[in-house]
GROMACS .gro file of N, CA and C in nm:
model
  402
    1UNK      N    1  -1.505  11.781   1.346
    1UNK     CA    2  -1.472  11.670   1.259
    1UNK      C    3  -1.587  11.637   1.164
    2UNK      N    4  -1.709  11.646   1.216
    2UNK     CA    5  -1.825  11.611   1.133
    2UNK      C    6  -1.837  11.707   1.014
    3UNK      N    7  -1.811  11.835   1.037
    3UNK     CA    8  -1.817  11.933   0.928
    3UNK      C    9  -1.715  11.901   0.820
    4UNK      N   10  -1.597  11.863   0.861
    4UNK     CA   11  -1.494  11.827   0.763
    4UNK      C   12  -1.533  11.701   0.685
    5UNK      N   13  -1.595  11.608   0.755
    5UNK     CA   14  -1.641  11.487   0.688
    5UNK      C   15  -1.748  11.519   0.585
    6UNK      N   16  -1.839  11.610   0.619
    6UNK     CA   17  -1.943  11.653   0.526
    6UNK      C   18  -1.883  11.719   0.402
    7UNK      N   19  -1.793  11.810   0.427
    7UNK     CA   20  -1.729  11.880   0.315
    7UNK      C   21  -1.647  11.785   0.229
    8UNK      N   22  -1.578  11.691   0.293
    8UNK     CA   23  -1.500  11.593   0.218
    8UNK      C   24  -1.591  11.504   0.134
    9UNK      N   25  -1.703  11.465   0.189
    9UNK     CA   26  -1.798  11.381   0.115
    9UNK      C   27  -1.855  11.457  -0.005
   10UNK      N   28  -1.885  11.584   0.015
   10UNK     CA   29  -1.937  11.665  -0.095
   10UNK      C   30  -1.831  11.682  -0.203
   11UNK      N   31  -1.708  11.709  -0.163
   11UNK     CA   32  -1.599  11.724  -0.260
   11UNK      C   33  -1.576  11.593  -0.335
   12UNK      N   34  -1.586  11.482  -0.266
   12UNK     CA   35  -1.571  11.352  -0.330
   12UNK      C   36  -1.680  11.331  -0.435
   13UNK      N   37  -1.803  11.368  -0.401
   13UNK     CA   38  -1.914  11.353  -0.496
   13UNK      C   39  -1.891  11.438  -0.620
   14UNK      N   40  -1.845  11.561  -0.601
   14UNK     CA   41  -1.816  11.646  -0.716
   14UNK      C   42  -1.704  11.588  -0.802
   15UNK      N   43  -1.601  11.540  -0.736
   15UNK     CA   44  -1.488  11.482  -0.810
   15UNK      C   45  -1.531  11.356  -0.885
   16UNK      N   46  -1.619  11.279  -0.826
   16UNK     CA   47  -1.670  11.159  -0.892
   16UNK      C   48  -1.738  11.198  -1.024
   17UNK      N   49  -1.823  11.301  -1.019
   17UNK     CA   50  -1.891  11.344  -1.142
   17UNK      C   51  -1.790  11.398  -1.243
   18UNK      N   52  -1.694  11.476  -1.198
   18UNK     CA   53  -1.594  11.529  -1.290
   18UNK      C   54  -1.513  11.418  -1.355
   19UNK      N   55  -1.477  11.317  -1.279
   19UNK     CA   56  -1.403  11.203  -1.334
   19UNK      C   57  -1.487  11.133  -1.440
   20UNK      N   58  -1.615  11.111  -1.409
   20UNK     CA   59  -1.705  11.051  -1.507
   20UNK      C   60  -1.705  11.135  -1.635
   21UNK      N   61  -1.718  11.266  -1.620
   21UNK     CA   62  -1.725  11.356  -1.735
   21UNK      C   63  -1.597  11.352  -1.818
   22UNK      N   64  -1.484  11.352  -1.752
   22UNK     CA   65  -1.355  11.347  -1.822
   22UNK      C   66  -1.341  11.216  -1.901
   23UNK      N   67  -1.378  11.105  -1.839
   23UNK     CA   68  -1.368  10.976  -1.906
   23UNK      C   69  -1.466  10.965  -2.022
   24UNK      N   70  -1.585  11.019  -2.005
   24UNK     CA   71  -1.685  11.017  -2.112
   24UNK      C   72  -1.635  11.097  -2.232
   25UNK      N   73  -1.575  11.213  -2.207
   25UNK     CA   74  -1.520  11.295  -2.317
   25UNK      C   75  -1.412  11.217  -2.391
   26UNK      N   76  -1.323  11.156  -2.317
   26UNK     CA   77  -1.214  11.080  -2.380
   26UNK      C   78  -1.269  10.963  -2.462
   27UNK      N   79  -1.376  10.901  -2.415
   27UNK     CA   80  -1.434  10.788  -2.490
   27UNK      C   81  -1.494  10.835  -2.622
   28UNK      N   82  -1.527  10.964  -2.634
   28UNK     CA   83  -1.577  11.021  -2.759
   28UNK      C   84  -1.465  11.080  -2.844
   29UNK      N   85  -1.340  11.062  -2.799
   29UNK     CA   86  -1.228  11.114  -2.875
   29UNK      C   87  -1.200  11.262  -2.851
   30UNK      N   88  -1.253  11.317  -2.743
   30UNK     CA   89  -1.232  11.457  -2.707
   30UNK      C   90  -1.150  11.468  -2.580
   31UNK      N   91  -1.085  11.581  -2.564
   31UNK     CA   92  -1.026  11.611  -2.434
   31UNK      C   93  -1.137  11.668  -2.347
   32UNK      N   94  -1.123  11.661  -2.215
   32UNK     CA   95  -1.223  11.723  -2.129
   32UNK      C   96  -1.242  11.873  -2.160
   33UNK      N   97  -1.134  11.942  -2.192
   33UNK     CA   98  -1.146  12.084  -2.225
   33UNK      C   99  -1.223  12.107  -2.355
   34UNK      N  100  -1.206  12.018  -2.452
   34UNK     CA  101  -1.283  12.031  -2.576
   34UNK      C  102  -1.431  12.011  -2.548
   35UNK      N  103  -1.463  11.914  -2.462
   35UNK     CA  104  -1.602  11.893  -2.425
   35UNK      C  105  -1.659  12.018  -2.359
   36UNK      N  106  -1.585  12.077  -2.267
   36UNK     CA  107  -1.632  12.198  -2.200
   36UNK      C  108  -1.650  12.313  -2.300
   37UNK      N  109  -1.559  12.322  -2.397
   37UNK     CA  110  -1.571  12.425  -2.500
   37UNK      C  111  -1.699  12.405  -2.581
   38UNK      N  112  -1.724  12.283  -2.626
   38UNK     CA  113  -1.845  12.256  -2.704
   38UNK      C  114  -1.970  12.289  -2.624
   39UNK      N  115  -1.970  12.252  -2.499
   39UNK     CA  116  -2.085  12.280  -2.412
   39UNK      C  117  -2.103  12.430  -2.392
   40UNK      N  118  -1.994  12.502  -2.375
   40UNK     CA  119  -2.002  12.648  -2.357
   40UNK      C  120  -2.055  12.715  -2.484
   41UNK      N  121  -2.013  12.667  -2.600
   41UNK     CA  122  -2.061  12.725  -2.726
   41UNK      C  123  -2.210  12.696  -2.742
   42UNK      N  124  -2.249  12.570  -2.724
   42UNK     CA  125  -2.390  12.531  -2.744
   42UNK      C  126  -2.481  12.592  -2.641
   43UNK      N  127  -2.432  12.607  -2.520
   43UNK     CA  128  -2.514  12.661  -2.412
   43UNK      C  129  -2.507  12.812  -2.397
   44UNK      N  130  -2.441  12.881  -2.490
   44UNK     CA  131  -2.424  13.026  -2.480
   44UNK      C  132  -2.561  13.094  -2.482
   45UNK      N  133  -2.589  13.179  -2.383
   45UNK     CA  134  -2.722  13.241  -2.375
   45UNK      C  135  -2.739  13.368  -2.459
   46UNK      N  136  -2.634  13.415  -2.521
   46UNK     CA  137  -2.643  13.541  -2.594
   46UNK      C  138  -2.724  13.533  -2.722
   47UNK      N  139  -2.750  13.649  -2.779
   47UNK     CA  140  -2.827  13.658  -2.904
   47UNK      C  141  -2.746  13.609  -3.024
   48UNK      N  142  -2.614  13.614  -3.013
   48UNK     CA  143  -2.527  13.565  -3.118
   48UNK      C  144  -2.439  13.454  -3.060
   49UNK      N  145  -2.363  13.388  -3.145
   49UNK     CA  146  -2.270  13.287  -3.096
   49UNK      C  147  -2.159  13.358  -3.018
   50UNK      N  148  -2.094  13.287  -2.926
   50UNK     CA  149  -1.994  13.353  -2.842
   50UNK      C  150  -1.864  13.385  -2.916
   51UNK      N  151  -1.795  13.485  -2.864
   51UNK     CA  152  -1.662  13.518  -2.912
   51UNK      C  153  -1.560  13.443  -2.828
   52UNK      N  154  -1.437  13.446  -2.870
   52UNK     CA  155  -1.331  13.378  -2.794
   52UNK      C  156  -1.318  13.439  -2.655
   53UNK      N  157  -1.325  13.571  -2.644
   53UNK     CA  158  -1.311  13.632  -2.511
   53UNK      C  159  -1.430  13.597  -2.421
   54UNK      N  160  -1.548  13.586  -2.477
   54UNK     CA  161  -1.664  13.545  -2.397
   54UNK      C  162  -1.648  13.400  -2.350
   55UNK      N  163  -1.595  13.316  -2.438
   55UNK     CA  164  -1.571  13.177  -2.399
   55UNK      C  165  -1.463  13.167  -2.292
   56UNK      N  166  -1.362  13.252  -2.303
   56UNK     CA  167  -1.256  13.253  -2.202
   56UNK      C  168  -1.316  13.281  -2.064
   57UNK      N  169  -1.405  13.379  -2.060
   57UNK     CA  170  -1.470  13.411  -1.934
   57UNK      C  171  -1.557  13.295  -1.887
   58UNK      N  172  -1.632  13.236  -1.977
   58UNK     CA  173  -1.720  13.124  -1.943
   58UNK      C  174  -1.642  13.005  -1.891
   59UNK      N  175  -1.527  12.978  -1.953
   59UNK     CA  176  -1.445  12.862  -1.916
   59UNK      C  177  -1.345  12.893  -1.806
   60UNK      N  178  -1.339  13.020  -1.766
   60UNK     CA  179  -1.244  13.064  -1.663
   60UNK      C  180  -1.100  13.036  -1.705
   61UNK      N  181  -1.070  13.068  -1.832
   61UNK     CA  182  -0.936  13.054  -1.887
   61UNK      C  183  -0.889  13.189  -1.938
   62UNK      N  184  -0.760  13.201  -1.960
   62UNK     CA  185  -0.706  13.321  -2.023
   62UNK      C  186  -0.744  13.320  -2.170
   63UNK      N  187  -0.755  13.438  -2.229
   63UNK     CA  188  -0.793  13.448  -2.370
   63UNK      C  189  -0.696  13.371  -2.458
   64UNK      N  190  -0.567  13.381  -2.428
   64UNK     CA  191  -0.466  13.310  -2.508
   64UNK      C  192  -0.487  13.159  -2.502
   65UNK      N  193  -0.512  13.106  -2.385
   65UNK     CA  194  -0.537  12.963  -2.369
   65UNK      C  195  -0.664  12.921  -2.442
   66UNK      N  196  -0.765  13.005  -2.434
   66UNK     CA  197  -0.890  12.975  -2.503
   66UNK      C  198  -0.870  12.978  -2.653
   67UNK      N  199  -0.792  13.071  -2.702
   67UNK     CA  200  -0.762  13.078  -2.846
   67UNK      C  201  -0.695  12.950  -2.893
   68UNK      N  202  -0.601  12.900  -2.815
   68UNK     CA  203  -0.534  12.774  -2.850
   68UNK      C  204  -0.634  12.658  -2.850
   69UNK      N  205  -0.719  12.652  -2.750
   69UNK     CA  206  -0.820  12.547  -2.742
   69UNK      C  207  -0.914  12.554  -2.863
   70UNK      N  208  -0.955  12.675  -2.897
   70UNK     CA  209  -1.044  12.696  -3.012
   70UNK      C  210  -0.975  12.653  -3.142
   71UNK      N  211  -0.849  12.688  -3.156
   71UNK     CA  212  -0.776  12.650  -3.278
   71UNK      C  213  -0.766  12.497  -3.292
   72UNK      N  214  -0.738  12.430  -3.181
   72UNK     CA  215  -0.730  12.283  -3.186
   72UNK      C  216  -0.866  12.222  -3.217
   73UNK      N  217  -0.972  12.278  -3.161
   73UNK     CA  218  -1.107  12.228  -3.189
   73UNK      C  219  -1.147  12.256  -3.334
   74UNK      N  220  -1.103  12.369  -3.387
   74UNK     CA  221  -1.131  12.399  -3.528
   74UNK      C  222  -1.055  12.302  -3.618
   75UNK      N  223  -0.931  12.272  -3.583
   75UNK     CA  224  -0.852  12.175  -3.661
   75UNK      C  225  -0.915  12.036  -3.659
   76UNK      N  226  -0.981  12.003  -3.548
   76UNK     CA  227  -1.049  11.875  -3.536
   76UNK      C  228  -1.189  11.880  -3.597
   77UNK      N  229  -1.225  11.993  -3.656
   77UNK     CA  230  -1.356  12.014  -3.720
   77UNK      C  231  -1.473  11.998  -3.624
   78UNK      N  232  -1.451  12.042  -3.500
   78UNK     CA  233  -1.557  12.041  -3.400
   78UNK      C  234  -1.631  12.175  -3.397
   79UNK      N  235  -1.557  12.280  -3.430
   79UNK     CA  236  -1.614  12.415  -3.432
   79UNK      C  237  -1.562  12.486  -3.557
   80UNK      N  238  -1.624  12.599  -3.588
   80UNK     CA  239  -1.574  12.685  -3.695
   80UNK      C  240  -1.574  12.828  -3.643
   81UNK      N  241  -1.484  12.906  -3.696
   81UNK     CA  242  -1.473  13.047  -3.660
   81UNK      C  243  -1.539  13.131  -3.769
   82UNK      N  244  -1.620  13.226  -3.726
   82UNK     CA  245  -1.692  13.313  -3.818
   82UNK      C  246  -1.659  13.458  -3.780
   83UNK      N  247  -1.615  13.535  -3.879
   83UNK     CA  248  -1.582  13.674  -3.855
   83UNK      C  249  -1.709  13.754  -3.828
   84UNK      N  250  -1.705  13.837  -3.725
   84UNK     CA  251  -1.817  13.924  -3.690
   84UNK      C  252  -1.838  14.023  -3.804
   85UNK      N  253  -1.960  14.032  -3.858
   85UNK     CA  254  -1.983  14.123  -3.971
   85UNK      C  255  -1.967  14.271  -3.934
   86UNK      N  256  -1.984  14.304  -3.806
   86UNK     CA  257  -1.974  14.444  -3.764
   86UNK      C  258  -1.834  14.482  -3.718
   87UNK      N  259  -1.759  14.385  -3.669
   87UNK     CA  260  -1.622  14.410  -3.623
   87UNK      C  261  -1.535  14.295  -3.672
   88UNK      N  262  -1.467  14.317  -3.782
   88UNK     CA  263  -1.390  14.211  -3.847
   88UNK      C  264  -1.273  14.160  -3.764
   89UNK      N  265  -1.241  14.227  -3.654
   89UNK     CA  266  -1.135  14.178  -3.566
   89UNK      C  267  -1.186  14.069  -3.473
   90UNK      N  268  -1.315  14.062  -3.456
   90UNK     CA  269  -1.377  13.970  -3.361
   90UNK      C  270  -1.422  13.842  -3.433
   91UNK      N  271  -1.394  13.728  -3.369
   91UNK     CA  272  -1.435  13.598  -3.423
   91UNK      C  273  -1.541  13.536  -3.333
   92UNK      N  274  -1.643  13.482  -3.395
   92UNK     CA  275  -1.745  13.407  -3.323
   92UNK      C  276  -1.718  13.259  -3.344
   93UNK      N  277  -1.760  13.179  -3.247
   93UNK     CA  278  -1.736  13.035  -3.249
   93UNK      C  279  -1.870  12.965  -3.264
   94UNK      N  280  -1.877  12.875  -3.363
   94UNK     CA  281  -1.997  12.796  -3.388
   94UNK      C  282  -1.960  12.648  -3.391
   95UNK      N  283  -2.054  12.564  -3.352
   95UNK     CA  284  -2.033  12.419  -3.362
   95UNK      C  285  -2.052  12.373  -3.506
   96UNK      N  286  -1.972  12.277  -3.546
   96UNK     CA  287  -1.993  12.209  -3.674
   96UNK      C  288  -2.092  12.095  -3.650
   97UNK      N  289  -2.133  12.028  -3.756
   97UNK     CA  290  -2.220  11.912  -3.739
   97UNK      C  291  -2.151  11.805  -3.655
   98UNK      N  292  -2.021  11.788  -3.676
   98UNK     CA  293  -1.945  11.691  -3.596
   98UNK      C  294  -1.941  11.730  -3.449
   99UNK      N  295  -1.923  11.859  -3.421
   99UNK     CA  296  -1.924  11.907  -3.283
   99UNK      C  297  -2.060  11.886  -3.218
  100UNK      N  298  -2.168  11.915  -3.294
  100UNK     CA  299  -2.303  11.890  -3.243
  100UNK      C  300  -2.323  11.743  -3.209
  101UNK      N  301  -2.277  11.656  -3.297
  101UNK     CA  302  -2.295  11.512  -3.278
  101UNK      C  303  -2.223  11.463  -3.153
  102UNK      N  304  -2.097  11.503  -3.137
  102UNK     CA  305  -2.019  11.461  -3.018
  102UNK      C  306  -2.086  11.513  -2.891
  103UNK      N  307  -2.127  11.640  -2.894
  103UNK     CA  308  -2.187  11.700  -2.775
  103UNK      C  309  -2.320  11.633  -2.742
  104UNK      N  310  -2.398  11.600  -2.842
  104UNK     CA  311  -2.525  11.533  -2.820
  104UNK      C  312  -2.502  11.399  -2.749
  105UNK      N  313  -2.407  11.321  -2.797
  105UNK     CA  314  -2.377  11.191  -2.735
  105UNK      C  315  -2.334  11.208  -2.590
  106UNK      N  316  -2.245  11.303  -2.567
  106UNK     CA  317  -2.198  11.327  -2.430
  106UNK      C  318  -2.309  11.379  -2.339
  107UNK      N  319  -2.395  11.461  -2.393
  107UNK     CA  320  -2.503  11.517  -2.311
  107UNK      C  321  -2.601  11.409  -2.266
  108UNK      N  322  -2.629  11.312  -2.352
  108UNK     CA  323  -2.715  11.200  -2.313
  108UNK      C  324  -2.651  11.124  -2.197
  109UNK      N  325  -2.522  11.093  -2.209
  109UNK     CA  326  -2.452  11.023  -2.101
  109UNK      C  327  -2.452  11.103  -1.972
  110UNK      N  328  -2.428  11.233  -1.982
  110UNK     CA  329  -2.422  11.316  -1.862
  110UNK      C  330  -2.559  11.328  -1.795
  111UNK      N  331  -2.663  11.338  -1.873
  111UNK     CA  332  -2.797  11.345  -1.813
  111UNK      C  333  -2.828  11.215  -1.738
  112UNK      N  334  -2.791  11.101  -1.796
  112UNK     CA  335  -2.813  10.974  -1.728
  112UNK      C  336  -2.734  10.967  -1.597
  113UNK      N  337  -2.609  11.011  -1.602
  113UNK     CA  338  -2.526  11.009  -1.481
  113UNK      C  339  -2.582  11.104  -1.375
  114UNK      N  340  -2.627  11.220  -1.417
  114UNK     CA  341  -2.685  11.315  -1.321
  114UNK      C  342  -2.813  11.261  -1.258
  115UNK      N  343  -2.891  11.189  -1.334
  115UNK     CA  344  -3.012  11.129  -1.277
  115UNK      C  345  -2.974  11.027  -1.168
  116UNK      N  346  -2.874  10.946  -1.195
  116UNK     CA  347  -2.829  10.846  -1.096
  116UNK      C  348  -2.772  10.915  -0.973
  117UNK      N  349  -2.708  11.025  -0.996
  117UNK     CA  350  -2.633  11.091  -0.889
  117UNK      C  351  -2.717  11.192  -0.811
  118UNK      N  352  -2.832  11.229  -0.864
  118UNK     CA  353  -2.914  11.335  -0.804
  118UNK      C  354  -2.947  11.308  -0.658
  119UNK      N  355  -2.993  11.189  -0.626
  119UNK     CA  356  -3.031  11.157  -0.488
  119UNK      C  357  -2.912  11.168  -0.395
  120UNK      N  358  -2.798  11.119  -0.440
  120UNK     CA  359  -2.677  11.125  -0.357
  120UNK      C  360  -2.638  11.272  -0.331
  121UNK      N  361  -2.641  11.353  -0.434
  121UNK     CA  362  -2.607  11.495  -0.418
  121UNK      C  363  -2.708  11.566  -0.329
  122UNK      N  364  -2.835  11.535  -0.344
  122UNK     CA  365  -2.938  11.597  -0.261
  122UNK      C  366  -2.914  11.566  -0.114
  123UNK      N  367  -2.882  11.440  -0.085
  123UNK     CA  368  -2.852  11.402   0.054
  123UNK      C  369  -2.733  11.481   0.107
  124UNK      N  370  -2.628  11.493   0.026
  124UNK     CA  371  -2.509  11.566   0.070
  124UNK      C  372  -2.540  11.714   0.092
  125UNK      N  373  -2.618  11.773   0.005
  125UNK     CA  374  -2.654  11.914   0.021
  125UNK      C  375  -2.739  11.934   0.146
  126UNK      N  376  -2.831  11.841   0.174
  126UNK     CA  377  -2.911  11.851   0.296
  126UNK      C  378  -2.822  11.846   0.420
  127UNK      N  379  -2.723  11.760   0.419
  127UNK     CA  380  -2.632  11.748   0.532
  127UNK      C  381  -2.553  11.877   0.548
  128UNK      N  382  -2.512  11.938   0.439
  128UNK     CA  383  -2.437  12.063   0.448
  128UNK      C  384  -2.521  12.177   0.501
  129UNK      N  385  -2.654  12.169   0.485
  129UNK     CA  386  -2.743  12.273   0.536
  129UNK      C  387  -2.762  12.266   0.687
  130UNK      N  388  -2.725  12.154   0.747
  130UNK     CA  389  -2.736  12.141   0.892
  130UNK      C  390  -2.640  12.238   0.958
  131UNK      N  391  -2.675  12.287   1.076
  131UNK     CA  392  -2.586  12.382   1.146
  131UNK      C  393  -2.448  12.323   1.169
  132UNK      N  394  -2.348  12.410   1.160
  132UNK     CA  395  -2.209  12.368   1.181
  132UNK      C  396  -2.188  12.332   1.327
  133UNK      N  397  -2.096  12.240   1.349
  133UNK     CA  398  -2.060  12.201   1.486
  133UNK      C  399  -1.978  12.313   1.549
  134UNK      N  400  -1.989  12.327   1.682
  134UNK     CA  401  -1.909  12.433   1.749
  134UNK      C  402  -1.760  12.403   1.749
   0.00000   0.00000   0.00000
């Protein structure tokens, strides 16, 4: 029973942060998926901006779903699509100034929430490291 309580508490903590994140995105006029898209684009570690298929992998979505998300974000002027100069079939995704601004605001809020939540998460992770009950 104690192991289940630990896992339930950890899951609750994760869900609490996700709920905060979803509500923060909506308060900025974004859907949670748009926020995740902006973060994936800005946080892309590659030498170039990400392609739609790379974002699909990063977001754990199908390419078709990611394409729809990208098109809606482009319509909202959060991102822009740039044709790859070497392969004209491939599109890269870049943030617009508006996308940068929204993401910057959300990132400040998320960093503050993570600071508040860090001690709670550390305690939960320590508890999960304890040996499982027989």
